[in-house]
Tab-separated table of C-alpha atoms and ligand atoms in Angstrom:
chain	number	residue	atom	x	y	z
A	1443	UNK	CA	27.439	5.477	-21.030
A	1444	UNK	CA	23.913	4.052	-20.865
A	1445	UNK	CA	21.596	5.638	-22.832
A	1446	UNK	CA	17.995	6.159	-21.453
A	1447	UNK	CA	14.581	7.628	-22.305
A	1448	UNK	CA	11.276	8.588	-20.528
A	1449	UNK	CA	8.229	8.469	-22.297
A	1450	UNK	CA	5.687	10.199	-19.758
A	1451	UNK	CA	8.646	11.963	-17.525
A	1452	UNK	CA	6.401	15.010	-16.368
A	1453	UNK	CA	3.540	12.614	-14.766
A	1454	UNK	CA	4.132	10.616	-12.058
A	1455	UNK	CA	5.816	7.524	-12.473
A	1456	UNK	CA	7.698	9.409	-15.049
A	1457	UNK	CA	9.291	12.479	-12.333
A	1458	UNK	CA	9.959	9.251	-9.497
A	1459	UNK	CA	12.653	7.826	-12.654
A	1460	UNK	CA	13.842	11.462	-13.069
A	1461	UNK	CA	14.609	11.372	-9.288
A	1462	UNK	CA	16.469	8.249	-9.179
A	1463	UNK	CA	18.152	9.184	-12.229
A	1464	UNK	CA	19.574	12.498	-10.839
A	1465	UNK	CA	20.220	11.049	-7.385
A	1466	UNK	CA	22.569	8.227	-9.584
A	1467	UNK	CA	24.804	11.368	-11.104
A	1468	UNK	CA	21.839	12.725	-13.731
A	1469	UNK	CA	23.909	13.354	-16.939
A	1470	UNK	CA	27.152	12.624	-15.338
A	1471	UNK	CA	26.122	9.019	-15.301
A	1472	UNK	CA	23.416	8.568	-18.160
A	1473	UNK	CA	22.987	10.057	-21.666
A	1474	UNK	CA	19.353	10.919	-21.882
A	1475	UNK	CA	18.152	10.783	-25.436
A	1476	UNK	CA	14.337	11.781	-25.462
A	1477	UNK	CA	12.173	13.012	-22.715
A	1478	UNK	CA	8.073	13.270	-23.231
A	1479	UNK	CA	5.197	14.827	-21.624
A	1480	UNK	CA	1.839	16.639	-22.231
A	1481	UNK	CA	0.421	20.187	-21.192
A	1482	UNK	CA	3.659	20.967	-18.491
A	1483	UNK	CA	6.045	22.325	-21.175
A	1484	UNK	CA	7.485	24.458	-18.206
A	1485	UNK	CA	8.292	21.378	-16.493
A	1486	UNK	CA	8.804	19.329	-19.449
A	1487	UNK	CA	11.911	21.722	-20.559
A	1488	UNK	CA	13.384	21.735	-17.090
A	1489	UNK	CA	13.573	17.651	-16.918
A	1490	UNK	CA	15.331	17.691	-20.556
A	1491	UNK	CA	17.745	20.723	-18.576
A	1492	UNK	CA	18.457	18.834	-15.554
A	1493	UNK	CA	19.161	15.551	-17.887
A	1494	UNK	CA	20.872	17.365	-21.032
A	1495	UNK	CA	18.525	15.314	-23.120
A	1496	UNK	CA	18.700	15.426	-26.758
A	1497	UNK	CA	15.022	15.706	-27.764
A	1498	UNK	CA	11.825	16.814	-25.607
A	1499	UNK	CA	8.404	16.056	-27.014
A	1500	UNK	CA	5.166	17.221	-26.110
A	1501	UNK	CA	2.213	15.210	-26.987
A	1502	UNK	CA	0.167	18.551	-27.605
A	1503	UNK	CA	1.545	20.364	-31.032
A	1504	UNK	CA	-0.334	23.662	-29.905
A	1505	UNK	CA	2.142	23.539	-27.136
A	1506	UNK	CA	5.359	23.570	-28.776
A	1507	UNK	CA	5.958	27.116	-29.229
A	1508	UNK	CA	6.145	27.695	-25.734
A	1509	UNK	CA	8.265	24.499	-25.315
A	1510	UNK	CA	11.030	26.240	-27.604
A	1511	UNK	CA	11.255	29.302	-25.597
A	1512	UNK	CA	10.958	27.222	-22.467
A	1513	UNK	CA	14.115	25.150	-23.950
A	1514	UNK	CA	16.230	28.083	-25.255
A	1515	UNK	CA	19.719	28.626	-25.062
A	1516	UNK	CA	19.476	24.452	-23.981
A	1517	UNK	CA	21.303	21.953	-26.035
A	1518	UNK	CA	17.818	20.082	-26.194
A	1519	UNK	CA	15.839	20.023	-29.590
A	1520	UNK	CA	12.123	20.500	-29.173
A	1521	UNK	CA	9.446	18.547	-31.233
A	1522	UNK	CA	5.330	17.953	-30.295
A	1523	UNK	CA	2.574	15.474	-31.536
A	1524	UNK	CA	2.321	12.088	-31.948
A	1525	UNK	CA	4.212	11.579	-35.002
A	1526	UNK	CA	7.382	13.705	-33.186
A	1527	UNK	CA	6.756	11.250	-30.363
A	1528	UNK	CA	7.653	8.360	-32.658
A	1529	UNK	CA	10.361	9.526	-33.808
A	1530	UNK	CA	11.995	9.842	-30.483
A	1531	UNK	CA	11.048	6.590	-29.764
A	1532	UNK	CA	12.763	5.412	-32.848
A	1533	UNK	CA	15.937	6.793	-31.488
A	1534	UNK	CA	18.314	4.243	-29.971
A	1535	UNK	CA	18.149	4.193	-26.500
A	1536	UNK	CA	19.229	1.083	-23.972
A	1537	UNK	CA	16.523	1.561	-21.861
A	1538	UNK	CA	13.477	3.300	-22.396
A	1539	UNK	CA	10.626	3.806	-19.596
A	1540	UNK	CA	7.004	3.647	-20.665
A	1541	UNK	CA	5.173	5.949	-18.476
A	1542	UNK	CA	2.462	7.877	-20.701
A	1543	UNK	CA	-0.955	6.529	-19.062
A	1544	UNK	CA	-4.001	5.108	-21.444
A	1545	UNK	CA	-3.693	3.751	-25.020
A	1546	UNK	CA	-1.481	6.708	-26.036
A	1547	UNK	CA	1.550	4.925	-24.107
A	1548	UNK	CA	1.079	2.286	-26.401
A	1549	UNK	CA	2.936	3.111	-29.716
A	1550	UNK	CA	5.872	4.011	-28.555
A	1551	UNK	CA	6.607	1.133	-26.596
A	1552	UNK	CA	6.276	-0.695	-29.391
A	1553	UNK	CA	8.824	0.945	-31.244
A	1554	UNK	CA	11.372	1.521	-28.815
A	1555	UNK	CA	11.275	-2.472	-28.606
A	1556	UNK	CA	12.756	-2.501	-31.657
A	1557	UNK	CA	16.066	-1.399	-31.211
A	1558	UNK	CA	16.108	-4.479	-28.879
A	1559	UNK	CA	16.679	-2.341	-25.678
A	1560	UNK	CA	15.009	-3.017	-22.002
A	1561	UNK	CA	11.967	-1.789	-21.827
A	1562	UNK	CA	10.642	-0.820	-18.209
A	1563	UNK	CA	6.886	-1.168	-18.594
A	1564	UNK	CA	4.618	1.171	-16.080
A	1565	UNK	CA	1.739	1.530	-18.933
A	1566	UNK	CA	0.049	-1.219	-18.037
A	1567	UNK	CA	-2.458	-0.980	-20.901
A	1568	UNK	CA	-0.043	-2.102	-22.980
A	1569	UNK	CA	-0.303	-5.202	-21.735
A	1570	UNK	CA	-3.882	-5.317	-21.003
A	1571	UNK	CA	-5.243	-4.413	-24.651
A	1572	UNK	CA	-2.126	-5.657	-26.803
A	1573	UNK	CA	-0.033	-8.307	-24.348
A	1574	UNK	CA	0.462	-10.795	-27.193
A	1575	UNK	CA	1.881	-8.249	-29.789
A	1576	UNK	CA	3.517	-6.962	-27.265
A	1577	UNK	CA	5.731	-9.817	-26.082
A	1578	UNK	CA	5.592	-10.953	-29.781
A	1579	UNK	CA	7.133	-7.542	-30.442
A	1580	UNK	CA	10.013	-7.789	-27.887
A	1581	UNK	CA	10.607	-11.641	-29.161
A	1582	UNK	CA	11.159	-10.698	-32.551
A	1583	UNK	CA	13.953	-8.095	-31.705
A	1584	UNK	CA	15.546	-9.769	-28.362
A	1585	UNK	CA	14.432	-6.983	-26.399
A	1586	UNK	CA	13.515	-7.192	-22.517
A	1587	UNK	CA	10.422	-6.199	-20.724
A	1588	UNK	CA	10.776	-5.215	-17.048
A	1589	UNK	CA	7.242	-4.860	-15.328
A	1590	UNK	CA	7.290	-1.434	-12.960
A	1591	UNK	CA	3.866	-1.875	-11.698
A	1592	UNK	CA	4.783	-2.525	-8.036
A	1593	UNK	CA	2.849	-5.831	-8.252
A	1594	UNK	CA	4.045	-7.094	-11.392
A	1595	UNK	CA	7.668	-5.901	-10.364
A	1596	UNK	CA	7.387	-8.252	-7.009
A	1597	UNK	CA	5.941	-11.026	-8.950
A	1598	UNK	CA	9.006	-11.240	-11.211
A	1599	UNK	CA	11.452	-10.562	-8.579
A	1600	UNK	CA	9.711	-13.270	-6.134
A	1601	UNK	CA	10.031	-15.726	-8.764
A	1602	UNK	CA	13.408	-15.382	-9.738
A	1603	UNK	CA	14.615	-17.939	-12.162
A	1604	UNK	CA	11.937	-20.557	-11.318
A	1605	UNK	CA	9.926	-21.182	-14.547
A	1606	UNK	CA	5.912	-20.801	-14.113
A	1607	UNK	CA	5.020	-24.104	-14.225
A	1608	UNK	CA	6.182	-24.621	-10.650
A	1609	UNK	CA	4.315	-21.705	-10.036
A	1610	UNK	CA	0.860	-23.072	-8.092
A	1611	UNK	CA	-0.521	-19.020	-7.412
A	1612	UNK	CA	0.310	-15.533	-8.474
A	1613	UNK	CA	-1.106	-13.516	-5.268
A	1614	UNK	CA	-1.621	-9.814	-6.209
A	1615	UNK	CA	-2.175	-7.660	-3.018
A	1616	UNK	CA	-4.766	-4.490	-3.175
A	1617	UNK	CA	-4.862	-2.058	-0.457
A	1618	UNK	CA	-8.902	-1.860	-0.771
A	1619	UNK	CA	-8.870	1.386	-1.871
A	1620	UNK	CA	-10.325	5.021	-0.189
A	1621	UNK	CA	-13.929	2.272	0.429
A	1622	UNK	CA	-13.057	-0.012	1.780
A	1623	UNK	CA	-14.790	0.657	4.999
A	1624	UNK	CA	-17.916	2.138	3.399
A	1625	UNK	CA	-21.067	-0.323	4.281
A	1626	UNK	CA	-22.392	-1.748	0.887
A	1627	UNK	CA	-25.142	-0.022	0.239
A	1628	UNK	CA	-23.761	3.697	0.237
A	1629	UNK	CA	-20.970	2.599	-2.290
A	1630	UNK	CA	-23.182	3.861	-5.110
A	1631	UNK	CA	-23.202	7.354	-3.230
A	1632	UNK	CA	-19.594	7.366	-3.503
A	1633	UNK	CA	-18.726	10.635	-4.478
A	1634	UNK	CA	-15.033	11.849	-6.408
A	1635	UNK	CA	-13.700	13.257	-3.808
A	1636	UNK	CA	-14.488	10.237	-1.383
A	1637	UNK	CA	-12.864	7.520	-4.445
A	1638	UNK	CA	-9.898	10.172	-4.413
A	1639	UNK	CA	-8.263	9.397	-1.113
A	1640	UNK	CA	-6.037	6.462	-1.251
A	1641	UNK	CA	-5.236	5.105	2.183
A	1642	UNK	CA	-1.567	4.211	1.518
A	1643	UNK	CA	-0.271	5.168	-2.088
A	1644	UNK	CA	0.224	9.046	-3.509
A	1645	UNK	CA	-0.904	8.732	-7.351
A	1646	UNK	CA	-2.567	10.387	-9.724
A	1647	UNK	CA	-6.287	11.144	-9.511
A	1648	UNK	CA	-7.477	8.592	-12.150
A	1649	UNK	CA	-5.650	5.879	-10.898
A	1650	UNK	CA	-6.945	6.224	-6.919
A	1651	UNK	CA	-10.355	6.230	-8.052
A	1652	UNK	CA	-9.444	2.652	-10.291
A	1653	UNK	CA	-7.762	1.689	-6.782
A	1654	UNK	CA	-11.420	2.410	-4.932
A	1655	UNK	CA	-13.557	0.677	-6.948
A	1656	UNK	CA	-10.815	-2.073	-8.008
A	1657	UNK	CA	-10.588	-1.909	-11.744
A	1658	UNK	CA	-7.213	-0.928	-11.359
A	1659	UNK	CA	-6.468	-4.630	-9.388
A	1660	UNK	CA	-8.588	-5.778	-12.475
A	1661	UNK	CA	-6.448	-4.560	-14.751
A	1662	UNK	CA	-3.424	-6.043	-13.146
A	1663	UNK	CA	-5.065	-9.170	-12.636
A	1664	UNK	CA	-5.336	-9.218	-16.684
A	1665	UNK	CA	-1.746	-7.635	-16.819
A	1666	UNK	CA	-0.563	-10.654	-14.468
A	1667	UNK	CA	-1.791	-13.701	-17.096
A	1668	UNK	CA	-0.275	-11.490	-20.091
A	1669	UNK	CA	3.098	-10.528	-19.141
A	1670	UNK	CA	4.232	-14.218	-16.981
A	1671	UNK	CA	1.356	-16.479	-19.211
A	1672	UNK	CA	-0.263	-18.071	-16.191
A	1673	UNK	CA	-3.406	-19.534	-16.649
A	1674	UNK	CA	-6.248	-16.878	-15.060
A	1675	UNK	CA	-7.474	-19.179	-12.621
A	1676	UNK	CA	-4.068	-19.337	-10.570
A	1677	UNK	CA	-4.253	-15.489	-10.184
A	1678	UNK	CA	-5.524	-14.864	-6.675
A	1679	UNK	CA	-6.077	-11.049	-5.474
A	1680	UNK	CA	-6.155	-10.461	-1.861
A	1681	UNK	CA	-6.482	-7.605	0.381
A	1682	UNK	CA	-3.770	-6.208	2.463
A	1683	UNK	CA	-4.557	-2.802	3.991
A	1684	UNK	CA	-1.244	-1.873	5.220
A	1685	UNK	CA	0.649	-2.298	1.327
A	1686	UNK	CA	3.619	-3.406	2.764
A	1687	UNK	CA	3.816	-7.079	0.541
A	1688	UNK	CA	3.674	-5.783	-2.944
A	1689	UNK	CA	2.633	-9.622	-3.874
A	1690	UNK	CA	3.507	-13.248	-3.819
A	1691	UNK	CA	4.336	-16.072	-5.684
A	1692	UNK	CA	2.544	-19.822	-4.206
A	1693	UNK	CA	4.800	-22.359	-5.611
A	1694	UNK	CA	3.308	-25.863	-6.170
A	1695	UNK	CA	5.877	-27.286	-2.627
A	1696	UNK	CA	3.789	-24.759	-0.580
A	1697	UNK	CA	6.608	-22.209	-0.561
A	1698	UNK	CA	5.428	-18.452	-0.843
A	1699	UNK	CA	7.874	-16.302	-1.847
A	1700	UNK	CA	6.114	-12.422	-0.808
A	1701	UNK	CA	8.221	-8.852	-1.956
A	1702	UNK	CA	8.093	-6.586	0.763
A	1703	UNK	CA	8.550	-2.902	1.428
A	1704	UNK	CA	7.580	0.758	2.151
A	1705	UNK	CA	4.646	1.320	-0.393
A	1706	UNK	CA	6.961	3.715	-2.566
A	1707	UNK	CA	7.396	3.279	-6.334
A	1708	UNK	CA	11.012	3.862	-6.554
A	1709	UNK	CA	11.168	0.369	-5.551
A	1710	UNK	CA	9.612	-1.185	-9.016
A	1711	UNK	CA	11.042	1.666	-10.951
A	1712	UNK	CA	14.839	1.548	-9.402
A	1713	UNK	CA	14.936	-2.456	-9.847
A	1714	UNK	CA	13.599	-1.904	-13.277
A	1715	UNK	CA	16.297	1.021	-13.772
A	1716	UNK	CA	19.411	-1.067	-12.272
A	1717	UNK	CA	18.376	-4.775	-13.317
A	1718	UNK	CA	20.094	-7.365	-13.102
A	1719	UNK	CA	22.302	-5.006	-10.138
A	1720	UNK	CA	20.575	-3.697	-7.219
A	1721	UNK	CA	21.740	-0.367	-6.040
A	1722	UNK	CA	20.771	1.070	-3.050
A	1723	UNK	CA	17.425	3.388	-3.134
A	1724	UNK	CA	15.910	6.113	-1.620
A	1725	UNK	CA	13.391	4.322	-0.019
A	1726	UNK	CA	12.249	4.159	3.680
A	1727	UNK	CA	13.734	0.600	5.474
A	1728	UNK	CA	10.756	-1.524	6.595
A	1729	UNK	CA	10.348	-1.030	10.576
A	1730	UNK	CA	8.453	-4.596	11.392
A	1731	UNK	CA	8.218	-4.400	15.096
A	1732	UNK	CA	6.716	-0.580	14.335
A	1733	UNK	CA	4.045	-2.198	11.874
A	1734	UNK	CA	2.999	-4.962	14.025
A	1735	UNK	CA	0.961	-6.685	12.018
A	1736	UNK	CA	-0.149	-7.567	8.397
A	1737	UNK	CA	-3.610	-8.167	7.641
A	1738	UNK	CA	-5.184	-10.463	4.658
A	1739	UNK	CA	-9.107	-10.650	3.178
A	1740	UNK	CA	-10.969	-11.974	0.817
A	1741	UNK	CA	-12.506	-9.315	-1.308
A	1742	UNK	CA	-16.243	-9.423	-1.707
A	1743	UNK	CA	-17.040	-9.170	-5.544
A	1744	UNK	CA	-20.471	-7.617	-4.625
A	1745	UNK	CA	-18.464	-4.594	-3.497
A	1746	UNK	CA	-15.729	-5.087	-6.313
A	1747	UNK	CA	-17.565	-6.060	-9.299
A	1748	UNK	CA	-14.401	-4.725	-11.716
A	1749	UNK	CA	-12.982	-8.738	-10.591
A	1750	UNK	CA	-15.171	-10.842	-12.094
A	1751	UNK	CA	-15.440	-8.653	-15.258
A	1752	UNK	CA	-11.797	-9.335	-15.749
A	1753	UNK	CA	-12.099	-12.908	-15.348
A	1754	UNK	CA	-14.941	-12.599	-17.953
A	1755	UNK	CA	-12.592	-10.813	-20.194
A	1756	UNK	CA	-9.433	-12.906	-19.766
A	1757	UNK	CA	-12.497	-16.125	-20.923
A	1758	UNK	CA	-13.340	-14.233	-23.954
A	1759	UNK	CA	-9.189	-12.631	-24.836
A	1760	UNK	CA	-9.007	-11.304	-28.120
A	1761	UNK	CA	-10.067	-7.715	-28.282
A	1762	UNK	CA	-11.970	-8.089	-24.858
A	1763	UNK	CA	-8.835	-6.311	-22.824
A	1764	UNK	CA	-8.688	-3.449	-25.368
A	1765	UNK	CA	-12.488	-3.197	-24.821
A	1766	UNK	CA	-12.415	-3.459	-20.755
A	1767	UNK	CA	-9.608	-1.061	-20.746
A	1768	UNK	CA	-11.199	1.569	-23.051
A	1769	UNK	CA	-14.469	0.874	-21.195
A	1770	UNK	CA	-13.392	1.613	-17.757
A	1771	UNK	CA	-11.373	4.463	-18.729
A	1772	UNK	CA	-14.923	5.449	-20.448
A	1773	UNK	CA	-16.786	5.080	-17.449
A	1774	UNK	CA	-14.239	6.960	-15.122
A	1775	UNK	CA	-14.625	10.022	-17.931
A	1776	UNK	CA	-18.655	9.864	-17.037
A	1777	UNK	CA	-18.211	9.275	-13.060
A	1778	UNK	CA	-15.511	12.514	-12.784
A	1779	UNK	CA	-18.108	14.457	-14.734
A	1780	UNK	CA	-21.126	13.273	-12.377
A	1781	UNK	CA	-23.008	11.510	-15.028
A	1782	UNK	CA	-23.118	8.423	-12.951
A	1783	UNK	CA	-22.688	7.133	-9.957
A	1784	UNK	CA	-19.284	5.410	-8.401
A	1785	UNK	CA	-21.102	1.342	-8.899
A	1786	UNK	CA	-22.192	2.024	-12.087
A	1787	UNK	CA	-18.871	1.959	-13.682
A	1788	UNK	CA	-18.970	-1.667	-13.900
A	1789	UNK	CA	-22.430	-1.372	-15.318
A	1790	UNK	CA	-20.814	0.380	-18.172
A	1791	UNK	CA	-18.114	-1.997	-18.540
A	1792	UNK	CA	-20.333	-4.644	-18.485
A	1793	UNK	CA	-22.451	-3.206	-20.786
A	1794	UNK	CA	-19.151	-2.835	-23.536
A	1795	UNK	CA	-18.115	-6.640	-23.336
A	1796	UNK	CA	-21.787	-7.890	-23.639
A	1797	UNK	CA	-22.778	-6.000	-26.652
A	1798	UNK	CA	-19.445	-6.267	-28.174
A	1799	UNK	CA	-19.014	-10.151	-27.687
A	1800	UNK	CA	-22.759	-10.565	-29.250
A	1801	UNK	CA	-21.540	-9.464	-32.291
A	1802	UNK	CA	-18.510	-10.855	-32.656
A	1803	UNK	CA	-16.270	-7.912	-32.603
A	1804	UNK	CA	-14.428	-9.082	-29.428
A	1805	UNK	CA	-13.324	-12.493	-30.283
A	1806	UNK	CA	-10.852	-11.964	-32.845
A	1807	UNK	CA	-7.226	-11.677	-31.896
A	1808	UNK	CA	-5.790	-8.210	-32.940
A	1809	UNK	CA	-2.981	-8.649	-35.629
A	1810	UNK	CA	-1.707	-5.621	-35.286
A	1811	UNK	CA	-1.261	-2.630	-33.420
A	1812	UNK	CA	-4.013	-0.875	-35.811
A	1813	UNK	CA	-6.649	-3.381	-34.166
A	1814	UNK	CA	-6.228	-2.784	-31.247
A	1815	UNK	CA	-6.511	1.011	-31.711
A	1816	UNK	CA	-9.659	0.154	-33.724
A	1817	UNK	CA	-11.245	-1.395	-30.418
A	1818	UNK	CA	-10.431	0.739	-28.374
A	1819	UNK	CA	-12.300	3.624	-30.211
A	1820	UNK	CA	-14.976	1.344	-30.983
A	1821	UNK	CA	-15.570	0.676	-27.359
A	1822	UNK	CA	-15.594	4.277	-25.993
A	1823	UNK	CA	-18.389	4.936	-28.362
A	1824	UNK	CA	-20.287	1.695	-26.942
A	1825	UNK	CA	-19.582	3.220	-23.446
A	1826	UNK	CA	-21.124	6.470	-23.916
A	1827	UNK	CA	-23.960	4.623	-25.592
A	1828	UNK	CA	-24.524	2.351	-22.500
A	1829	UNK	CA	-24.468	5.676	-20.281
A	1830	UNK	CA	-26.985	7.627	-22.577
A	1831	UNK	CA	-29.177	4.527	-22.573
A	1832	UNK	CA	-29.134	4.518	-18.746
A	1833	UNK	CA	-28.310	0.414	-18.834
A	1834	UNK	CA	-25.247	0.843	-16.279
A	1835	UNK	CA	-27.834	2.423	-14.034
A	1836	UNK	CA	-27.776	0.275	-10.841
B	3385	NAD	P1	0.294	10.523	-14.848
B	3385	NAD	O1	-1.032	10.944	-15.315
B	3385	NAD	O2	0.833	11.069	-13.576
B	3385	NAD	O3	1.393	10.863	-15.998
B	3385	NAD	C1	1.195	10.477	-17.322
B	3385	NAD	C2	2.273	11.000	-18.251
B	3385	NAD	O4	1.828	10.793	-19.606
B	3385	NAD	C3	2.537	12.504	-18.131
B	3385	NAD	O5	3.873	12.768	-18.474
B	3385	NAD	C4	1.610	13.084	-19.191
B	3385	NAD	O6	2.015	14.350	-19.635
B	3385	NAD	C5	1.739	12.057	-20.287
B	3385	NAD	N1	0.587	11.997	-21.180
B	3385	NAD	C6	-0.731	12.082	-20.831
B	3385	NAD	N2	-1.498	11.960	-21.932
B	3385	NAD	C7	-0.666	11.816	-22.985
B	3385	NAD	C8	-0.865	11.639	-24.393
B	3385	NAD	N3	-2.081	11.607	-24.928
B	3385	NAD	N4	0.227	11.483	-25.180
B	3385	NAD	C9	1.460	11.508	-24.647
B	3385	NAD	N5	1.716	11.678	-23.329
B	3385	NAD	C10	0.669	11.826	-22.510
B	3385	NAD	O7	0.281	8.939	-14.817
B	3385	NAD	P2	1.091	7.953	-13.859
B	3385	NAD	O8	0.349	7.806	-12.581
B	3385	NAD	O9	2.539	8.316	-13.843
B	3385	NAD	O10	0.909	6.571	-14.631
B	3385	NAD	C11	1.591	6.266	-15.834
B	3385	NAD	C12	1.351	4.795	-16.153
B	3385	NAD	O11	1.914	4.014	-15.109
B	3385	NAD	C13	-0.133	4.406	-16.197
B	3385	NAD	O12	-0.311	3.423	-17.170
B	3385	NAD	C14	-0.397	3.840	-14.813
B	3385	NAD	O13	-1.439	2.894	-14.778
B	3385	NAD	C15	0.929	3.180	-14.515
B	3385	NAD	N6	1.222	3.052	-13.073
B	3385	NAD	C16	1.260	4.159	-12.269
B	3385	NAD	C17	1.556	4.025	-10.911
B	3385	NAD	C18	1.662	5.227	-9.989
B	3385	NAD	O14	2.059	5.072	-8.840
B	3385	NAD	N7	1.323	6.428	-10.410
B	3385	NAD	C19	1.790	2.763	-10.384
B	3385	NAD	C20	1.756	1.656	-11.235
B	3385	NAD	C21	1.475	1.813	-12.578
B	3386	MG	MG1	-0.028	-1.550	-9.245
């Protein structure tokens, strides 16, 4: 029997895998070793039920009382905290899905690549702050990374065995985000609630807002050149309002190869989940005569300014994605609490990668794990220093 875990199962890339999973047989068909989450212990405890798992972790040690009652009478052991989080990752699993969002997802990605297992990668700042150790990581112990970001997932399946150097394009698709129709000059108005409503997608709150003002596409962009090594300037992004193709591949005879479907994650994570099979999924078929149409733009970088920041970090590598990353997750802290205003995000982000590449601190390639960390704290601070300073103001 295959043996699985889900780091980040309560959130909600992690509860989409829990649904496939059950709607494949649940523990009839998979041994579930560890499941993971943070404040939902309720919920938590009734995933590790539903899957028989044989550890559930909680990120949040003051929690883990009340994830032992929550578990008893359950043949699941309960542990909390990020060293207990470690240690589930250290137990053998074949495939292991990486679904705990920021830098915390990090760690224990890394070590469940070490039992050499497949390792279905949603954290995408994995990738962005620590893609070389990463893939270094996996190389070392012949383990397999499986991209779930819908993007990244119809990337790799639109390329197929072709090698990248036939590859003339990688064409990520954005929807535009909740915006996209707003004139210009009321995008620094923006308020939460107006970056909150994503026109196609149901995520998380943090994420919608990174899909309004794009530094979510930027990330991806920078996830894109890490996880396939194509050079940044064949990474296009284009925007498709209706999210139906996830993305495309140009290859240099003029062939483009597109992945297309309902915009429903179940796709990325069920390929991920049945690779090198496909099973049948959950998902709604695509009606094309009831669609229409598909639309293409060019997105204005005025009104996106996360894209060119990218491209500025992807020229500088080293640290630089740890510090974008940590600096736009910065920024997104000060914008929820109404500190500043929806444009000046970038300003903040900006701010990070200027004062950190003037002294240096960005163009060293992390050697380990530890460096990255060490950047990442390093550029929060730099962050909240740009926003007390007023620079992002804009
Ligand atoms: P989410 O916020 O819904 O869930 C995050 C999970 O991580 C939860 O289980 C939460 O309890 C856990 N968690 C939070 N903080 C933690 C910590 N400090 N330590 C340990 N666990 C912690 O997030 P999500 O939307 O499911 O996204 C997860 C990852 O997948 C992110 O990296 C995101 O960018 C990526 N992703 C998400 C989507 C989507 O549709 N939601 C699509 C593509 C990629
Ligand atoms: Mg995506």
């Amino acid at each position: 029997m295959r043996r699985l875990s889900i780091f980040g199962a309560t959130g909600s890339v992690g509860e989409q895998t829990v649904d496939l999973i059950l709607r494949a047989g649940g523990p009839r068909t998979y041994r579930t070793v560890a499941v993971t989450g943070g404040q939902n212990v309720t919920r938590l405890a009734q995933i590790a039920r539903e899957l028989r798992a044989e550890i559930a972790v909680t990120a949040d040690p003051a929690r883990l009382d009340d994830l032992r009652t929550a578990l008893r009478g359950s043949e699941t052991q309960a542990a909390a905290g990020p060293a207990a989080m470690l240690e589930a990752a250290d137990r053998p699993a074949d495939w292991v899905m990486s679904a705990i969002v920021g830098a915390a997802g990090l760690a224990p990605g890394f070590r469940a690549l070490r039992h050499g297992s497949t390792l279905a990668l949603a954290n995408k700042e994995s990738l962005v702050t620590a893609g070389p150790l990463l893939l270094a990581e996996a190389a070392r112990h012949g383990a397999r990374i499986l991209p779930v970001d819908s993007e990244h997932s119809a990337i790799f399946q639109a390329l197929g065995a072709d090698p990248v150097d036939r590859v003339e394009r990688m064409i990520l698709t954005a929807s535009g985000g909740a915006l996209r129709d707003w004139p210009l000059d009321r995008l620094a108005q923006a308020t939460v609630a107006d970056a909150g409503r994503h026109p196609n997608w149901a995520m998380g709150q943090r994420i919608t807002i990174d899909s309004a003002s794009m530094f979510n596409k930027a990330m991806e962009v920078i996830e894109t050149r890490e996880f396939f090594g194509i050079d940044p300037a064949r990474i296009e992004v284009v925007i498709h309002r209706e999210s139906i193709v996830h993305s495309m591949v140009a290859f240099r005879d003029g062939a483009v190869m597109a992945h297309m479907g309902s915009p429903d994650m179940r796709h990325a994570i069920g390929y991920a989940l049945n690779w090198p099979e496909r099973l049948s999924l959950p998902v709604a078929p695509l009606d094309l005569p009831a669609l229409g149409r598909l639309t293409f733009e060019a997105p204005d970088e005025a009104r996106y300014p996360a894209l060119p920041l990218a491209r500025e970090a992807m020229r500088i590598r080293g640290l630089a994605g740890a510090a974008f990353n940590a600096g736009k997750e910065r920024a997104l802290d000060h914008f929820l609490a109404g500190r500043i205003g929806f444009m000046a995000m970038a300003g903040v982000v900006e701010a990070v990668l200027t004062t950190l590449s003037s002294d240096g601190s960005l163009q060293n390639d992390a050697r380990a794990l530890e460096d990255v960390l060490a950047m990442d704290h390093l550029a929060r601070i730099r962050a909240d220093e740009a926003v007390a300073a007023g620079a992002a103001a804009r």
